[in-house]
Short mmCIF file of C-alpha atoms in Angstrom, two decimals:
data_model
loop_
_atom_site.label_atom_id
_atom_site.label_comp_id
_atom_site.label_asym_id
_atom_site.label_seq_id
_atom_site.Cartn_x
_atom_site.Cartn_y
_atom_site.Cartn_z
CA UNK A 25 0.00 0.00 0.00
CA UNK A 26 1.22 3.47 -0.81
CA UNK A 27 1.72 5.56 2.29
CA UNK A 28 -0.05 8.89 2.10
CA UNK A 29 2.40 11.72 2.82
CA UNK A 30 3.51 15.03 1.44
CA UNK A 31 6.22 13.17 -0.51
CA UNK A 32 3.78 10.75 -2.15
CA UNK A 33 1.57 13.73 -2.98
CA UNK A 34 4.44 15.54 -4.72
CA UNK A 35 5.57 12.36 -6.47
CA UNK A 36 2.08 11.67 -7.82
CA UNK A 37 1.62 15.29 -8.80
CA UNK A 38 4.49 14.80 -11.24
CA UNK A 39 2.46 12.13 -13.04
CA UNK A 40 -0.78 14.10 -12.96
CA UNK A 41 -2.19 11.94 -10.12
CA UNK A 42 -2.85 9.13 -12.59
CA UNK A 43 -0.87 6.44 -10.76
CA UNK A 44 -2.40 6.34 -7.28
CA UNK A 45 -3.21 2.83 -6.04
CA UNK A 46 -6.87 1.98 -5.49
CA UNK A 47 -7.69 2.60 -1.83
CA UNK A 48 -9.34 -0.85 -1.57
CA UNK A 49 -10.05 -3.75 -3.89
CA UNK A 50 -13.33 -5.13 -5.21
CA UNK A 51 -12.94 -8.87 -4.52
CA UNK A 52 -15.25 -11.73 -5.44
CA UNK A 53 -16.50 -13.42 -2.27
CA UNK A 54 -14.67 -16.60 -1.29
CA UNK A 55 -16.59 -19.72 -0.19
CA UNK A 56 -15.43 -19.49 3.40
CA UNK A 57 -13.94 -17.02 5.88
CA UNK A 58 -12.90 -17.21 9.53
CA UNK A 59 -15.11 -14.21 10.32
CA UNK A 60 -17.82 -12.47 8.32
CA UNK A 61 -18.85 -8.97 9.35
CA UNK A 62 -22.25 -7.89 8.05
CA UNK A 63 -22.43 -4.17 7.45
CA UNK A 64 -19.79 -1.99 5.81
CA UNK A 65 -20.41 1.10 7.88
CA UNK A 66 -18.04 2.71 10.33
CA UNK A 67 -18.51 0.06 13.00
CA UNK A 68 -18.19 -2.89 10.62
CA UNK A 69 -15.07 -1.50 8.95
CA UNK A 70 -13.52 -0.65 12.31
CA UNK A 71 -14.31 -4.15 13.61
CA UNK A 72 -12.56 -5.76 10.64
CA UNK A 73 -9.59 -3.42 11.07
CA UNK A 74 -9.14 -4.29 14.76
CA UNK A 75 -9.69 -8.01 14.10
CA UNK A 76 -6.72 -7.86 11.75
CA UNK A 77 -4.58 -5.43 13.71
CA UNK A 78 -5.16 -6.50 17.33
CA UNK A 79 -6.04 -10.18 16.91
CA UNK A 80 -4.21 -11.19 13.72
CA UNK A 81 -7.43 -12.50 12.17
CA UNK A 82 -7.21 -11.49 8.54
CA UNK A 83 -9.33 -14.10 6.77
CA UNK A 84 -12.29 -11.75 7.15
CA UNK A 85 -15.03 -10.51 4.84
CA UNK A 86 -17.17 -7.43 5.25
CA UNK A 87 -20.40 -7.79 3.32
CA UNK A 88 -22.40 -4.67 2.58
CA UNK A 89 -25.76 -4.40 0.84
CA UNK A 90 -25.03 -1.01 -0.67
CA UNK A 91 -21.66 0.74 -0.69
CA UNK A 92 -19.34 1.23 2.26
CA UNK A 93 -19.99 4.37 4.25
CA UNK A 94 -23.40 4.92 2.61
CA UNK A 95 -25.43 4.49 5.77
CA UNK A 96 -25.23 6.28 9.07
CA UNK A 97 -21.46 6.86 9.03
CA UNK A 98 -22.12 9.18 6.10
CA UNK A 99 -25.33 10.66 7.52
CA UNK A 100 -24.46 11.77 11.05
CA UNK A 101 -23.53 15.21 12.37
CA UNK A 102 -19.95 14.05 13.15
CA UNK A 103 -20.00 14.82 16.89
CA UNK A 104 -17.44 13.04 19.09
CA UNK A 105 -17.75 13.22 22.88
CA UNK A 106 -17.54 11.21 26.09
CA UNK A 107 -19.67 13.40 28.39
CA UNK A 108 -21.51 10.52 30.05
CA UNK A 109 -22.38 10.07 33.70
CA UNK A 110 -22.65 6.30 34.05
CA UNK A 111 -19.36 4.42 34.35
CA UNK A 112 -20.07 1.94 31.57
CA UNK A 113 -20.80 4.69 29.04
CA UNK A 114 -18.08 7.04 30.29
CA UNK A 115 -15.21 4.53 30.30
CA UNK A 116 -16.22 3.08 26.93
CA UNK A 117 -16.47 6.52 25.31
CA UNK A 118 -13.28 7.86 26.87
CA UNK A 119 -11.41 4.79 25.61
CA UNK A 120 -12.78 5.79 22.22
CA UNK A 121 -11.54 9.38 22.66
CA UNK A 122 -7.97 8.05 22.93
CA UNK A 123 -8.44 6.14 19.69
CA UNK A 124 -9.86 9.27 18.02
CA UNK A 125 -6.86 11.35 19.08
CA UNK A 126 -4.41 9.10 17.23
CA UNK A 127 -6.70 7.86 14.46
CA UNK A 128 -5.22 9.95 11.63
CA UNK A 129 -1.73 8.61 12.44
CA UNK A 130 -2.92 5.02 13.01
CA UNK A 131 -4.82 4.92 9.72
CA UNK A 132 -2.42 7.11 7.72
CA UNK A 133 -5.56 8.95 6.69
CA UNK A 134 -6.53 12.47 7.72
CA UNK A 135 -9.86 12.13 9.51
CA UNK A 136 -9.72 15.84 10.44
CA UNK A 137 -10.38 15.18 14.12
CA UNK A 138 -11.12 18.60 15.57
CA UNK A 139 -11.34 18.59 19.40
CA UNK A 140 -13.12 21.91 19.55
CA UNK A 141 -15.23 21.23 22.64
CA UNK A 142 -18.92 20.68 23.22
CA UNK A 143 -21.23 22.82 25.37
CA UNK A 144 -24.57 21.51 26.68
CA UNK A 145 -26.63 24.57 27.58
CA UNK A 146 -28.64 24.72 30.81
CA UNK A 147 -31.86 26.75 31.08
CA UNK A 148 -32.78 26.39 34.75
CA UNK A 149 -31.19 26.04 38.19
CA UNK A 150 -32.28 22.40 38.31
CA UNK A 151 -30.53 21.74 35.03
CA UNK A 152 -27.35 23.41 36.31
CA UNK A 153 -27.44 21.05 39.32
CA UNK A 154 -27.85 18.04 37.04
CA UNK A 155 -24.93 19.20 34.91
CA UNK A 156 -22.76 19.73 38.01
CA UNK A 157 -23.50 16.15 39.00
CA UNK A 158 -22.74 14.81 35.54
CA UNK A 159 -19.58 16.93 35.30
CA UNK A 160 -18.34 15.59 38.64
CA UNK A 161 -19.03 12.02 37.55
CA UNK A 162 -17.11 12.65 34.34
CA UNK A 163 -14.11 14.05 36.22
CA UNK A 164 -14.08 11.05 38.56
CA UNK A 165 -13.69 8.93 35.43
CA UNK A 166 -10.84 11.10 34.14
CA UNK A 167 -12.89 12.97 31.55
CA UNK A 168 -12.51 16.73 31.28
CA UNK A 169 -15.61 18.69 32.27
CA UNK A 170 -16.08 22.39 33.00
CA UNK A 171 -19.23 23.90 34.46
CA UNK A 172 -19.77 27.33 32.91
CA UNK A 173 -21.95 30.11 34.28
CA UNK A 174 -24.00 32.41 32.06
CA UNK A 175 -21.21 34.97 31.58
CA UNK A 176 -18.65 32.30 30.75
CA UNK A 177 -20.98 30.83 28.13
CA UNK A 178 -21.55 34.32 26.70
CA UNK A 179 -17.77 34.77 26.28
CA UNK A 180 -17.55 31.58 24.22
CA UNK A 181 -20.74 31.75 22.15
CA UNK A 182 -21.85 35.40 22.08
CA UNK A 183 -24.13 34.69 19.11
CA UNK A 184 -26.54 32.72 21.33
CA UNK A 185 -29.61 34.54 22.62
CA UNK A 186 -28.67 36.22 25.92
CA UNK A 187 -31.48 38.78 25.87
CA UNK A 188 -33.63 39.06 28.99
CA UNK A 189 -36.98 38.30 27.49
CA UNK A 190 -36.63 34.74 26.23
CA UNK A 191 -38.62 31.62 27.04
CA UNK A 192 -35.53 29.54 27.83
CA UNK A 193 -32.81 31.85 29.22
CA UNK A 194 -29.26 30.48 29.28
CA UNK A 195 -28.24 29.81 32.90
CA UNK A 196 -24.91 28.26 31.98
CA UNK A 197 -23.62 25.04 30.52
CA UNK A 198 -21.48 21.96 30.84
CA UNK A 199 -18.46 21.89 28.55
CA UNK A 200 -16.25 18.96 27.59
CA UNK A 201 -13.27 20.79 26.03
CA UNK A 202 -11.77 17.63 24.47
CA UNK A 203 -14.93 16.70 22.54
CA UNK A 204 -15.24 17.69 18.91
CA UNK A 205 -15.93 16.59 15.36
CA UNK A 206 -14.26 14.59 12.58
CA UNK A 207 -14.71 14.08 8.85
CA UNK A 208 -17.09 11.13 8.90
CA UNK A 209 -16.49 9.74 5.39
CA UNK A 210 -12.74 9.77 6.00
CA UNK A 211 -13.27 7.54 9.05
CA UNK A 212 -15.01 4.91 6.93
CA UNK A 213 -12.49 5.19 4.09
CA UNK A 214 -9.49 5.19 6.42
CA UNK A 215 -10.59 1.99 8.17
CA UNK A 216 -11.53 0.38 4.83
CA UNK A 217 -8.15 1.13 3.26
CA UNK A 218 -6.17 -0.30 6.18
CA UNK A 219 -8.42 -3.34 6.61
CA UNK A 220 -8.15 -4.11 2.89
CA UNK A 221 -4.37 -3.80 3.07
CA UNK A 222 -4.24 -6.36 5.89
CA UNK A 223 -6.22 -8.87 3.82
CA UNK A 224 -9.86 -8.17 4.64
CA UNK A 225 -12.24 -8.63 1.70
CA UNK A 226 -14.64 -5.70 1.38
CA UNK A 227 -17.61 -7.02 -0.60
CA UNK A 228 -20.11 -4.38 -1.66
CA UNK A 229 -23.51 -4.76 -3.33
CA UNK A 230 -23.95 -8.00 -1.42
CA UNK A 231 -27.23 -8.39 0.44
CA UNK A 232 -27.83 -10.90 3.22
CA UNK A 233 -30.77 -13.14 2.34
CA UNK A 234 -30.60 -15.58 5.23
CA UNK A 235 -28.47 -17.43 7.74
CA UNK A 236 -27.35 -21.01 8.01
CA UNK A 237 -27.94 -21.99 11.62
CA UNK A 238 -28.00 -25.58 12.86
CA UNK A 239 -27.96 -27.05 16.37
CA UNK A 240 -27.64 -23.60 17.89
CA UNK A 241 -24.50 -22.79 15.89
CA UNK A 242 -23.97 -20.40 13.02
CA UNK A 243 -22.42 -21.99 9.93
CA UNK A 244 -22.66 -19.26 7.37
CA UNK A 245 -24.69 -16.66 5.59
CA UNK A 246 -26.70 -16.74 2.37
CA UNK A 247 -26.19 -13.66 0.25
CA UNK A 248 -27.21 -12.25 -3.12
CA UNK A 249 -23.70 -13.18 -4.29
CA UNK A 250 -23.78 -16.77 -3.07
CA UNK A 251 -23.43 -18.69 0.18
CA UNK A 252 -20.51 -17.84 2.42
CA UNK A 253 -19.41 -20.15 5.22
CA UNK A 254 -18.09 -18.78 8.49
CA UNK A 255 -17.89 -20.03 12.05
CA UNK A 256 -18.16 -16.50 13.38
CA UNK A 257 -20.47 -13.79 12.11
CA UNK A 258 -20.78 -10.27 13.48
CA UNK A 259 -23.83 -8.09 12.88
CA UNK A 260 -22.94 -4.40 12.52
CA UNK A 261 -26.05 -3.10 10.81
CA UNK A 262 -27.54 -0.52 13.18
CA UNK A 263 -30.67 0.83 11.48
CA UNK A 264 -31.41 -2.52 9.85
CA UNK A 265 -30.82 -4.78 12.85
CA UNK A 266 -34.48 -5.72 13.18
CA UNK A 267 -34.61 -6.87 9.54
CA UNK A 268 -31.72 -9.30 10.08
CA UNK A 269 -32.97 -10.29 13.54
CA UNK A 270 -36.20 -11.49 11.97
CA UNK A 271 -34.22 -13.77 9.64
CA UNK A 272 -32.63 -15.22 12.80
CA UNK A 273 -35.97 -15.56 14.63
CA UNK A 274 -34.78 -13.07 17.24
CA UNK A 275 -36.85 -10.24 18.69
CA UNK A 276 -34.70 -7.47 20.12
CA UNK A 277 -35.27 -4.55 22.52
CA UNK A 278 -34.93 -2.17 19.58
CA UNK A 279 -37.24 -0.01 17.50
CA UNK A 280 -36.20 1.45 14.18
CA UNK A 281 -36.67 5.19 13.86
CA UNK A 282 -35.65 8.01 11.59
CA UNK A 283 -33.37 10.89 12.57
CA UNK A 284 -32.93 13.92 10.35
CA UNK A 285 -30.05 16.30 9.97
CA UNK A 286 -29.49 19.35 7.80
CA UNK A 287 -26.90 21.91 6.79
CA UNK A 288 -27.28 25.57 6.00
CA UNK A 289 -25.54 27.39 3.19
CA UNK A 290 -21.85 27.95 4.00
CA UNK A 291 -21.05 31.11 5.93
CA UNK A 292 -17.88 32.62 7.38
CA UNK A 293 -16.58 31.12 10.65
CA UNK A 294 -18.95 32.03 13.47
CA UNK A 295 -19.14 29.00 15.78
CA UNK A 296 -16.05 27.12 16.97
CA UNK A 297 -17.81 24.76 19.40
CA UNK A 298 -20.44 22.07 19.25
CA UNK A 299 -23.47 23.43 21.11
CA UNK A 300 -26.62 21.65 22.28
CA UNK A 301 -29.88 23.25 23.37
CA UNK A 302 -30.91 22.17 26.86
CA UNK A 303 -34.65 22.81 26.67
CA UNK A 304 -35.30 20.53 23.73
CA UNK A 305 -33.36 18.41 21.31
CA UNK A 306 -31.15 20.48 19.01
CA UNK A 307 -27.43 20.46 18.33
CA UNK A 308 -25.23 22.51 16.05
CA UNK A 309 -21.66 22.88 14.87
CA UNK A 310 -19.99 24.56 11.91
CA UNK A 311 -18.24 22.44 9.31
CA UNK A 312 -14.87 23.26 7.78
CA UNK A 313 -16.74 24.34 4.65
CA UNK A 314 -18.73 26.85 6.73
CA UNK A 315 -22.08 25.09 6.72
CA UNK A 316 -24.01 25.06 10.00
CA UNK A 317 -24.58 21.34 10.71
CA UNK A 318 -27.78 20.77 12.69
CA UNK A 319 -29.91 17.96 14.02
CA UNK A 320 -32.40 17.14 16.74
CA UNK A 321 -35.41 14.95 17.33
CA UNK A 322 -36.47 11.69 15.78
CA UNK A 323 -39.37 11.89 13.35
CA UNK A 324 -41.29 10.12 16.08
CA UNK A 325 -42.73 6.96 14.55
CA UNK A 326 -41.15 3.70 13.36
CA UNK A 327 -39.50 4.36 10.01
CA UNK A 328 -37.11 2.86 7.48
CA UNK A 329 -37.60 5.72 5.05
CA UNK A 330 -34.07 7.27 5.18
CA UNK A 331 -35.76 10.60 4.49
CA UNK A 332 -37.63 12.84 6.84
CA UNK A 333 -40.87 14.71 7.20
CA UNK A 334 -41.10 18.48 7.48
CA UNK A 335 -43.00 18.88 10.80
CA UNK A 336 -40.05 17.48 12.76
CA UNK A 337 -37.53 19.59 10.88
CA UNK A 338 -39.61 22.70 11.53
CA UNK A 339 -39.83 21.83 15.24
CA UNK A 340 -36.08 21.23 15.53
CA UNK A 341 -35.13 24.42 13.70
CA UNK A 342 -37.54 26.43 15.84
CA UNK A 343 -35.45 25.35 18.82
CA UNK A 344 -32.30 26.29 16.94
CA UNK A 345 -33.58 29.78 16.24
CA UNK A 346 -34.65 30.16 19.87
CA UNK A 347 -31.06 29.37 20.86
CA UNK A 348 -29.24 31.27 18.11
CA UNK A 349 -31.55 33.79 16.40
CA UNK A 350 -29.12 34.51 13.53
CA UNK A 351 -29.91 31.07 12.12
CA UNK A 352 -33.25 32.40 10.85
CA UNK A 353 -31.34 34.43 8.21
CA UNK A 354 -29.65 31.37 6.72
CA UNK A 355 -30.89 29.33 3.79
CA UNK A 356 -31.14 25.56 4.09
CA UNK A 357 -28.72 23.82 1.76
CA UNK A 358 -29.50 20.16 2.32
CA UNK A 359 -31.55 17.86 4.56
CA UNK A 360 -31.36 14.10 4.91
CA UNK A 361 -32.26 11.25 7.23
CA UNK A 362 -30.76 8.09 8.62
CA UNK A 363 -32.40 5.15 10.33
CA UNK A 364 -31.52 4.44 13.94
CA UNK A 365 -31.62 1.40 16.16
CA UNK A 366 -33.38 2.94 19.16
CA UNK A 367 -32.69 0.65 22.10
CA UNK A 368 -35.09 0.59 25.02
CA UNK A 369 -32.69 2.23 27.51
CA UNK A 370 -30.82 4.50 25.10
CA UNK A 371 -27.57 2.50 25.29
CA UNK A 372 -26.07 0.13 22.72
CA UNK A 373 -25.63 -3.64 22.68
CA UNK A 374 -22.26 -5.30 21.95
CA UNK A 375 -22.54 -8.92 22.95
CA UNK A 376 -22.63 -12.60 22.11
CA UNK A 377 -26.01 -14.15 21.38
CA UNK A 378 -27.76 -17.42 22.18
CA UNK A 379 -26.53 -18.69 18.77
CA UNK A 380 -22.93 -19.87 19.02
CA UNK A 381 -20.67 -17.85 16.74
CA UNK A 382 -23.18 -15.04 16.20
CA UNK A 383 -22.26 -11.66 17.66
CA UNK A 384 -24.40 -8.57 17.92
CA UNK A 385 -23.43 -4.89 17.65
CA UNK A 386 -26.51 -2.66 17.56
CA UNK A 387 -28.77 -0.21 19.38
CA UNK A 388 -26.65 2.91 18.88
CA UNK A 389 -29.53 5.40 19.09
CA UNK A 390 -28.22 8.93 18.48
CA UNK A 391 -24.61 8.15 19.37
CA UNK A 392 -23.15 5.71 16.87
CA UNK A 393 -20.59 7.85 15.09
CA UNK A 394 -18.49 8.89 18.07
CA UNK A 395 -18.41 5.25 19.20
CA UNK A 396 -16.97 3.98 15.90
CA UNK A 397 -13.41 3.18 17.09
CA UNK A 398 -14.35 1.89 20.57
CA UNK A 399 -17.21 -0.14 19.13
CA UNK A 400 -14.94 -1.72 16.50
CA UNK A 401 -12.22 -2.38 19.06
CA UNK A 402 -14.47 -4.04 21.66
CA UNK A 403 -16.55 -5.92 19.06
CA UNK A 404 -13.35 -7.31 17.49
CA UNK A 405 -12.28 -8.44 20.96
CA UNK A 406 -15.66 -10.04 21.63
CA UNK A 407 -15.55 -11.94 18.34
CA UNK A 408 -11.88 -12.94 18.48
CA UNK A 409 -11.87 -14.08 22.13
CA UNK A 410 -15.50 -15.24 22.19
CA UNK A 411 -16.04 -13.20 25.35
CA UNK A 412 -16.90 -9.58 26.03
CA UNK A 413 -14.21 -7.11 27.09
CA UNK A 414 -14.73 -5.29 30.38
CA UNK A 415 -15.32 -2.10 28.36
CA UNK A 416 -18.44 -3.53 26.71
CA UNK A 417 -19.57 -5.79 29.56
CA UNK A 418 -22.27 -3.27 30.43
CA UNK A 419 -23.64 -3.37 26.87
CA UNK A 420 -25.03 -6.86 27.30
CA UNK A 421 -28.16 -8.07 25.55
CA UNK A 422 -29.62 -9.69 28.65
CA UNK A 423 -29.52 -6.51 30.75
CA UNK A 424 -33.15 -5.96 29.77
CA UNK A 425 -33.91 -9.34 31.29
CA UNK A 426 -31.92 -8.86 34.48
CA UNK A 427 -32.86 -5.22 35.04
CA UNK A 428 -29.34 -3.79 34.73
CA UNK A 429 -30.43 -1.05 32.35
CA UNK A 430 -28.02 1.69 31.28
CA UNK A 431 -30.53 4.51 31.21
CA UNK A 432 -28.15 7.45 30.91
CA UNK A 433 -30.98 9.93 30.50
CA UNK A 434 -33.55 8.18 32.65
CA UNK A 435 -35.71 7.58 29.62
CA UNK A 436 -38.30 4.84 29.46
CA UNK A 437 -39.16 2.42 26.76
CA UNK A 438 -40.97 4.93 24.55
CA UNK A 439 -37.90 5.51 22.42
CA UNK A 440 -39.57 8.07 20.19
CA UNK A 441 -40.46 10.44 23.05
CA UNK A 442 -36.89 11.46 23.94
CA UNK B 30 -46.35 15.24 6.19
CA UNK B 31 -48.60 12.26 6.94
CA UNK B 32 -52.34 12.51 6.60
CA UNK B 33 -54.15 10.19 8.97
CA UNK B 34 -57.82 9.34 8.69
CA UNK B 35 -59.17 9.45 12.23
CA UNK B 36 -62.11 7.00 12.39
CA UNK B 37 -63.97 9.60 14.47
CA UNK B 38 -63.05 12.91 12.77
CA UNK B 39 -61.92 12.10 9.21
CA UNK B 40 -58.69 13.01 7.40
CA UNK B 41 -56.37 15.18 9.49
CA UNK B 42 -52.75 16.27 9.35
CA UNK B 43 -50.06 14.40 11.25
CA UNK B 44 -49.34 17.35 13.54
CA UNK B 45 -52.68 16.78 15.31
CA UNK B 46 -51.59 13.30 16.40
CA UNK B 47 -49.10 11.84 18.80
CA UNK B 48 -47.55 8.43 18.40
CA UNK B 49 -48.10 5.46 20.69
CA UNK B 50 -46.03 2.61 19.29
CA UNK B 51 -46.67 -0.96 18.20
CA UNK B 52 -50.41 -1.73 18.47
CA UNK B 53 -49.96 -5.50 18.49
CA UNK B 54 -48.20 -5.61 21.86
CA UNK B 55 -50.58 -6.98 24.48
CA UNK B 56 -50.13 -6.57 28.21
CA UNK B 57 -50.08 -9.98 29.94
CA UNK B 58 -53.33 -10.70 31.74
CA UNK B 59 -53.64 -9.49 35.30
CA UNK B 60 -53.38 -12.11 38.03
CA UNK B 61 -52.05 -14.74 35.65
CA UNK B 62 -48.69 -16.43 36.26
CA UNK B 63 -46.31 -15.32 33.51
CA UNK B 64 -42.64 -15.82 32.78
CA UNK B 65 -39.89 -13.17 32.77
CA UNK B 66 -39.65 -13.70 29.04
CA UNK B 67 -43.33 -12.74 28.61
CA UNK B 68 -42.70 -9.52 30.53
CA UNK B 69 -39.61 -8.80 28.41
CA UNK B 70 -41.62 -9.26 25.27
CA UNK B 71 -44.29 -6.90 26.57
CA UNK B 72 -41.98 -4.20 27.93
CA UNK B 73 -38.91 -4.24 25.67
CA UNK B 74 -38.89 -6.54 22.67
CA UNK B 75 -40.30 -5.24 19.39
CA UNK B 76 -40.32 -6.62 15.86
CA UNK B 77 -40.25 -3.13 14.30
CA UNK B 78 -40.11 -4.41 10.75
CA UNK B 79 -39.83 -2.71 7.41
CA UNK B 80 -43.25 -2.75 5.73
CA UNK B 81 -46.80 -2.91 7.09
CA UNK B 82 -46.96 -1.96 10.78
CA UNK B 83 -49.97 -1.68 13.07
CA UNK B 84 -49.45 1.17 15.49
CA UNK B 85 -51.28 3.35 18.00
CA UNK B 86 -51.78 7.05 17.52
CA UNK B 87 -53.69 9.51 19.69
CA UNK B 88 -55.68 12.29 18.06
CA UNK B 89 -54.30 14.65 20.68
CA UNK B 90 -55.30 17.97 19.11
CA UNK B 91 -58.64 16.62 17.95
CA UNK B 92 -61.03 14.14 19.57
CA UNK B 93 -58.25 12.86 21.91
CA UNK B 94 -59.17 9.25 21.09
CA UNK B 95 -56.54 6.55 20.67
CA UNK B 96 -56.73 4.87 17.27
CA UNK B 97 -55.00 2.04 15.41
CA UNK B 98 -53.23 2.78 12.14
CA UNK B 99 -51.72 0.38 9.62
CA UNK B 100 -48.83 2.16 7.93
CA UNK B 101 -45.89 1.12 5.78
CA UNK B 102 -42.70 1.99 7.69
CA UNK B 103 -40.70 2.46 4.48
CA UNK B 104 -43.14 4.36 2.26
CA UNK B 105 -45.42 5.86 4.96
CA UNK B 106 -48.47 4.74 2.98
CA UNK B 107 -51.45 4.35 5.33
CA UNK B 108 -53.66 1.38 4.50
CA UNK B 109 -56.25 1.31 7.25
CA UNK B 110 -57.32 2.99 10.48
CA UNK B 111 -59.44 1.51 13.25
CA UNK B 112 -61.01 2.67 16.49
CA UNK B 113 -59.09 1.56 19.56
CA UNK B 114 -61.63 -1.11 20.46
CA UNK B 115 -61.73 -2.63 17.00
CA UNK B 116 -59.68 -5.80 16.56
CA UNK B 117 -56.93 -5.96 13.99
CA UNK B 118 -58.05 -8.51 11.41
#
């Protein structure tokens, strides 16, 4: 594999950039692999990468119905953070932050990780107390957290509405300075390129039709490009998990919902933080191109549509304008939607299943992108060692049965209400 | 924008309704011995498939009645609506 560097750039410039290697191959599926990963999104690609890199398992195929990076890894708002209160979420996410910090070097691919900081705004005294508690929990787990008062928030984001006569005045906020954003497509492509180089077959346009299960063991997968045998299969298809679960006769604590995002026309740099509204569900950052990247609530009813409805978008942007009135002057450039696995406690599942050799990675709700490296790392460990790592022990499938829920936000089972 | 035909009020816009989830989930009968698995299936586990889906909606800004709606989760086409006490056939 060619190493990407300033020297290779200059060298290839001399031949009009016509001699670059392909970033990954387009192989024909083999009859059998040691491990098959279903889903060529961020998590699937990262899992294959860490299987090869950390566990020396390179006879691996990733099978993807569409094209790699075409699902949620290309549809999110690119936010990376570890501002969680519960230990299981905090330690998992902070482990991921370390992987994010060195990802560009590890992958020899610029993922444009930008640790610009995230601020969650508070709009009442009660909310400030909650944030103080969460901030303290974060610091006990070694995660940076700063509680900001109203004036400190005003210093950082003066464009927010600090006038006296507003429905949701800004009381302050909780900031995680090390949080940030990254170029989401580059994450998928970076993992794909390295995994391919280590021998992983990335098989696109290959749909799973069914599974070959006998005597409680997985033997392989039936696909639109033929049967593939494997003793270990990992599901990394958040958004479509329920479709594959049905083929396995499994019913999961997951509902499938649609989340929209949008960007405005590009404007000059105005916002150098990720900011979330505390009185509703709205978050915003500014991309390197200058677009304001925004998102918020689910559409609110089960959906596989991958496109949204206007009432939700209008509701979300109303919150945005309440928080930052200048947004009302901007034109919308683009809107889109992605389908989410909404788990019943708001936390993901990375676990073995009752079928031997079948592993499950799903239920990412709103937070799949930031988890990409940690999810891939722990899922690869779970598959390779056939046991969960302590970092994903809390993300068990049977926690719904035993009552050990990870309800970070204290939400119930009505996933669409959050 | 969805348009939902309330069996009591007629065709109305989606913004008058609030969602109530899978309409086929049945609470286990009171006083009957049931397994943990039955409770799990009632409280947490959902099929949530792509395609036709029976679901509850409440006509919150209208007659306030709960209704059952059969909708396609991929195309949003609505096939049928029923009153809450009408059985899904």
